[in-house]
Amino acid sequence: SQTIHQWPATLVQPVGSPLSLECTVEGTSNPNLYWYRQAAGRGLQLLFYSVGIGQISSEVPQNLSASRPQDRQFILSSKKLLLSDSGFYLCAWSVKGPSGAFFGQGTRLTVV
Amino acid sequence: DAKTTQPTSMDCAEGRAANLPCNHSTISGNEYVYWYRQIHSQGPQYIIHGLKNNETNEMASLIITEDRKSSTLILPHATLRDTAVYYCIDKNTGNQFYFGTGTSLTVIP
């Protein structure tokens, strides 16, 4: 069966520090991969999605970037965090075609 | 951006059916309707999806109107653990899932 791993679960980082969040998927190949952010009390905002290695689409201009160095690995990064980067970051995967997306347990990031 | 509209909140008595409506009046012929739910502080959980036929699985039933402009998610016997925010999404064959603000369902003992 397929599983998605996302870590860490919580993270507190100072303003201006770098960020790297990693997400890996097991049990499937060539998945679509997604990064979402959820600010406190708000809905989910799609940040990036990827249909394959090295293929990244950005949904909103921001202080973040994403990379997909391997088929089942998706990384969210920032060179310098801002206070507004605080939130709940979720990674998700789906197979190609009309199927649902399956989410990890998320990383709660607090920038101080 | 999300193209669906849902009521902000709903209550349901424990043991009764919870019927959550969704309006997707701009849906096109190849767009599926997906439902997810999010329990506080967790990642969203996929529930069900459909194109034009009604669908049922172990979690819920999805009723899609004949014109496909709206749908209803049915939780047949709501429990306290079904308290969550429920999201309805319409998605074409592209790759993006856009979430709106959803319906906050509270199951009351």
Coordinates of N, CA and C in Angstrom, one line a residue, chain B:
Chain B
D1 N -8.1 28.7 -8.3 CA -9.0 29.1 -7.2 C -10.2 28.1 -7.2
A2 N -10.8 27.9 -6.0 CA -11.9 27.0 -5.8 C -13.1 27.5 -6.6
K3 N -13.9 26.6 -7.1 CA -15.0 27.0 -7.9 C -16.3 26.4 -7.4
T4 N -16.3 26.0 -6.1 CA -17.4 25.4 -5.5 C -17.9 26.3 -4.3
T5 N -19.2 26.2 -4.0 CA -19.7 26.9 -2.8 C -20.3 26.0 -1.9
Q6 N -20.1 26.1 -0.6 CA -20.7 25.3 0.4 C -21.1 26.1 1.6
P7 N -22.1 25.6 2.4 CA -22.5 26.4 3.6 C -21.3 26.4 4.5
T8 N -21.2 27.5 5.3 CA -20.1 27.6 6.2 C -20.1 26.6 7.3
S9 N -21.3 26.3 7.8 CA -21.3 25.4 9.0 C -22.6 24.6 9.0
M10 N -22.6 23.5 9.6 CA -23.8 22.6 9.8 C -23.7 21.8 11.1
D11 N -24.9 21.5 11.6 CA -24.9 20.6 12.8 C -25.7 19.4 12.4
C12 N -25.4 18.3 13.0 CA -26.1 17.0 12.8 C -26.1 16.2 14.1
A13 N -27.2 15.6 14.4 CA -27.4 14.8 15.6 C -26.6 13.5 15.4
E14 N -26.0 13.0 16.4 CA -25.3 11.8 16.4 C -26.3 10.6 16.0
G15 N -25.8 9.8 15.1 CA -26.6 8.7 14.6 C -27.5 9.0 13.5
R16 N -27.7 10.3 13.2 CA -28.5 10.7 12.0 C -27.7 10.8 10.8
A17 N -28.3 10.9 9.7 CA -27.6 11.1 8.4 C -27.2 12.6 8.3
A18 N -25.9 12.8 7.9 CA -25.5 14.2 7.7 C -25.4 14.4 6.1
N19 N -26.1 15.4 5.7 CA -26.2 15.7 4.3 C -25.5 17.0 4.0
L20 N -24.4 16.9 3.3 CA -23.6 18.2 3.1 C -23.7 18.6 1.6
P21 N -24.3 19.7 1.3 CA -24.5 20.1 0.0 C -23.2 20.9 -0.6
C22 N -23.1 20.9 -1.9 CA -22.1 21.6 -2.6 C -22.6 22.1 -3.9
N23 N -22.4 23.3 -4.2 CA -22.8 23.9 -5.5 C -21.5 24.0 -6.4
H24 N -21.6 23.4 -7.6 CA -20.5 23.6 -8.6 C -21.1 23.9 -9.9
S25 N -21.8 25.0 -10.0 CA -22.6 25.3 -11.2 C -21.8 25.6 -12.4
T26 N -20.5 25.8 -12.3 CA -19.6 26.1 -13.5 C -18.9 24.8 -13.9
I27 N -19.2 23.7 -13.3 CA -18.5 22.5 -13.7 C -18.6 22.1 -15.1
S28 N -17.5 21.6 -15.7 CA -17.5 21.3 -17.1 C -17.6 19.7 -17.2
G29 N -17.8 19.3 -18.5 CA -18.1 17.9 -18.7 C -17.1 16.9 -18.2
N30 N -15.8 17.3 -18.2 CA -14.8 16.3 -17.8 C -14.3 16.6 -16.4
E31 N -15.0 17.4 -15.6 CA -14.5 17.6 -14.2 C -15.2 16.7 -13.2
Y32 N -14.4 16.2 -12.4 CA -14.9 15.3 -11.3 C -15.2 16.1 -10.1
V33 N -16.0 15.6 -9.2 CA -16.3 16.2 -7.9 C -15.6 15.3 -6.8
Y34 N -14.8 16.0 -6.0 CA -14.1 15.3 -4.9 C -14.6 15.8 -3.6
W35 N -14.6 14.9 -2.6 CA -14.9 15.4 -1.2 C -13.7 14.9 -0.3
Y36 N -13.3 15.8 0.5 CA -12.3 15.6 1.6 C -12.9 16.1 2.9
R37 N -12.2 15.6 4.0 CA -12.5 16.2 5.2 C -11.2 16.4 6.0
Q38 N -11.3 17.4 6.9 CA -10.1 17.7 7.7 C -10.5 17.8 9.2
I39 N -9.9 16.9 9.9 CA -10.1 17.0 11.4 C -9.0 17.9 11.9
H40 N -9.4 18.7 12.9 CA -8.5 19.7 13.4 C -7.0 19.2 13.6
S41 N -6.1 20.0 13.0 CA -4.7 19.8 13.2 C -4.2 18.5 12.4
Q42 N -5.0 18.0 11.5 CA -4.5 16.9 10.7 C -4.6 17.2 9.2
G43 N -3.9 16.4 8.4 CA -4.0 16.6 7.0 C -5.4 16.2 6.5
P44 N -5.9 16.7 5.4 CA -7.2 16.3 4.8 C -7.2 14.9 4.5
Q45 N -8.4 14.3 4.6 CA -8.6 12.9 4.3 C -9.5 12.8 3.1
Y46 N -9.1 12.0 2.1 CA -9.9 11.8 0.9 C -11.1 11.0 1.3
I47 N -12.3 11.4 0.8 CA -13.5 10.6 1.1 C -14.0 9.8 -0.1
I48 N -14.3 10.6 -1.2 CA -15.0 10.0 -2.3 C -14.9 10.9 -3.5
H49 N -15.1 10.4 -4.7 CA -15.2 11.3 -5.9 C -16.1 10.7 -6.9
G50 N -16.6 11.5 -7.8 CA -17.5 11.0 -8.8 C -17.6 12.0 -10.0
L51 N -18.1 11.5 -11.1 CA -18.2 12.3 -12.4 C -19.6 12.6 -12.6
K52 N -20.5 11.6 -12.8 CA -21.9 11.9 -13.0 C -22.8 10.8 -12.3
N53 N -22.3 9.7 -12.1 CA -23.1 8.7 -11.4 C -22.9 8.8 -9.9
N54 N -23.9 8.4 -9.2 CA -23.8 8.4 -7.7 C -22.8 7.3 -7.3
E55 N -22.1 7.6 -6.2 CA -21.0 6.7 -5.8 C -21.2 6.4 -4.3
T56 N -20.8 5.3 -3.9 CA -20.8 4.9 -2.5 C -19.6 4.1 -2.1
N57 N -19.0 4.4 -1.0 CA -17.9 3.6 -0.4 C -18.2 3.4 1.1
E58 N -17.2 2.9 1.7 CA -17.3 2.6 3.2 C -17.5 3.8 4.0
M59 N -17.1 4.9 3.5 CA -17.2 6.2 4.3 C -18.5 6.9 4.1
A60 N -18.9 7.0 2.8 CA -20.0 7.9 2.5 C -20.6 7.6 1.1
S61 N -21.7 8.3 0.8 CA -22.3 8.3 -0.5 C -22.2 9.7 -1.1
L62 N -22.1 9.7 -2.4 CA -22.1 11.0 -3.2 C -23.2 10.9 -4.2
I63 N -24.1 11.9 -4.0 CA -25.2 12.1 -4.9 C -25.0 13.3 -5.8
I64 N -24.9 13.1 -7.1 CA -24.6 14.2 -8.1 C -25.9 14.4 -8.9
T65 N -26.4 15.6 -8.9 CA -27.6 15.9 -9.7 C -27.4 15.7 -11.2
E66 N -28.5 15.5 -11.9 CA -28.4 15.1 -13.3 C -27.7 16.2 -14.1
D67 N -27.9 17.4 -13.8 CA -27.3 18.5 -14.5 C -25.8 18.7 -14.0
R68 N -25.4 18.0 -13.0 CA -24.1 18.0 -12.4 C -23.7 19.4 -11.8
K69 N -24.7 20.2 -11.5 CA -24.3 21.5 -11.0 C -24.3 21.5 -9.5
S70 N -24.7 20.4 -8.9 CA -24.6 20.4 -7.4 C -24.4 18.9 -7.0
S71 N -24.0 18.7 -5.8 CA -23.9 17.4 -5.2 C -24.1 17.4 -3.7
T72 N -24.3 16.2 -3.2 CA -24.5 16.1 -1.7 C -23.7 14.9 -1.2
L73 N -22.9 15.2 -0.2 CA -22.2 14.1 0.5 C -23.1 13.6 1.6
I74 N -23.3 12.3 1.7 CA -24.1 11.8 2.8 C -23.3 10.9 3.7
L75 N -23.2 11.2 5.0 CA -22.7 10.3 6.0 C -23.9 9.7 6.6
P76 N -24.1 8.4 6.4 CA -25.4 7.8 6.7 C -25.7 7.7 8.2
H77 N -24.7 7.6 9.1 CA -24.9 7.5 10.5 C -23.8 8.3 11.2
A78 N -24.0 9.6 11.3 CA -22.9 10.4 11.8 C -22.5 10.1 13.2
T79 N -21.2 10.1 13.5 CA -20.7 9.9 14.8 C -19.9 11.1 15.2
L80 N -19.6 11.2 16.5 CA -18.8 12.4 17.0 C -17.5 12.5 16.2
R81 N -16.9 11.4 15.8 CA -15.6 11.5 15.1 C -15.8 12.0 13.7
D82 N -17.0 12.2 13.2 CA -17.2 12.8 11.9 C -17.2 14.3 12.0
T83 N -17.1 14.9 13.2 CA -16.9 16.4 13.3 C -15.6 16.8 12.6
A84 N -15.8 17.7 11.6 CA -14.6 18.0 10.8 C -15.1 19.1 9.8
V85 N -14.1 19.7 9.1 CA -14.4 20.6 8.0 C -14.4 19.7 6.7
Y86 N -15.5 19.8 5.9 CA -15.7 19.0 4.7 C -15.5 19.9 3.5
Y87 N -14.7 19.5 2.6 CA -14.4 20.2 1.4 C -14.9 19.5 0.2
C88 N -15.5 20.3 -0.7 CA -16.0 19.8 -2.0 C -15.1 20.5 -3.1
I89 N -14.6 19.7 -4.0 CA -13.7 20.3 -5.0 C -14.1 19.8 -6.4
D90 N -14.1 20.6 -7.4 CA -14.3 20.1 -8.7 C -12.9 20.2 -9.4
K91 N -12.6 19.2 -10.2 CA -11.2 19.1 -10.7 C -11.3 18.5 -12.1
N92 N -10.6 19.1 -13.1 CA -10.6 18.6 -14.4 C -9.5 17.6 -14.5
T93 N -9.1 17.2 -15.7 CA -8.1 16.2 -15.8 C -6.7 16.8 -15.6
G94 N -6.6 18.1 -15.2 CA -5.4 18.6 -14.8 C -4.9 18.1 -13.4
N95 N -3.9 18.7 -12.9 CA -3.3 18.2 -11.7 C -3.6 18.9 -10.4
Q96 N -4.3 20.0 -10.5 CA -4.5 20.8 -9.3 C -5.7 20.6 -8.6
F97 N -5.6 20.4 -7.2 CA -6.8 20.4 -6.4 C -6.8 21.7 -5.6
Y98 N -7.9 22.5 -5.8 CA -8.1 23.8 -5.2 C -9.2 23.7 -4.1
F99 N -8.8 24.0 -2.9 CA -9.7 23.9 -1.8 C -10.3 25.2 -1.5
G100 N -11.6 25.2 -1.2 CA -12.3 26.4 -0.7 C -12.3 26.4 0.8
T101 N -13.3 27.0 1.4 CA -13.3 27.2 2.8 C -14.1 26.0 3.5
G102 N -14.8 25.2 2.7 CA -15.5 24.1 3.3 C -16.7 24.3 4.2
T103 N -17.2 23.2 4.7 CA -18.3 23.3 5.6 C -17.8 22.6 6.9
S104 N -18.0 23.4 8.0 CA -17.6 22.9 9.3 C -18.8 22.1 9.9
L105 N -18.7 20.8 9.9 CA -19.8 19.9 10.4 C -19.5 19.6 11.9
T106 N -20.5 19.9 12.7 CA -20.5 19.5 14.1 C -21.5 18.5 14.4
V107 N -21.1 17.3 14.9 CA -22.0 16.2 15.2 C -22.3 16.4 16.7
I108 N -23.6 16.5 17.0 CA -24.0 16.8 18.4 C -24.5 15.5 19.1
P109 N -24.0 15.3 20.3 CA -24.4 14.0 21.0 C -25.9 14.0 21.3

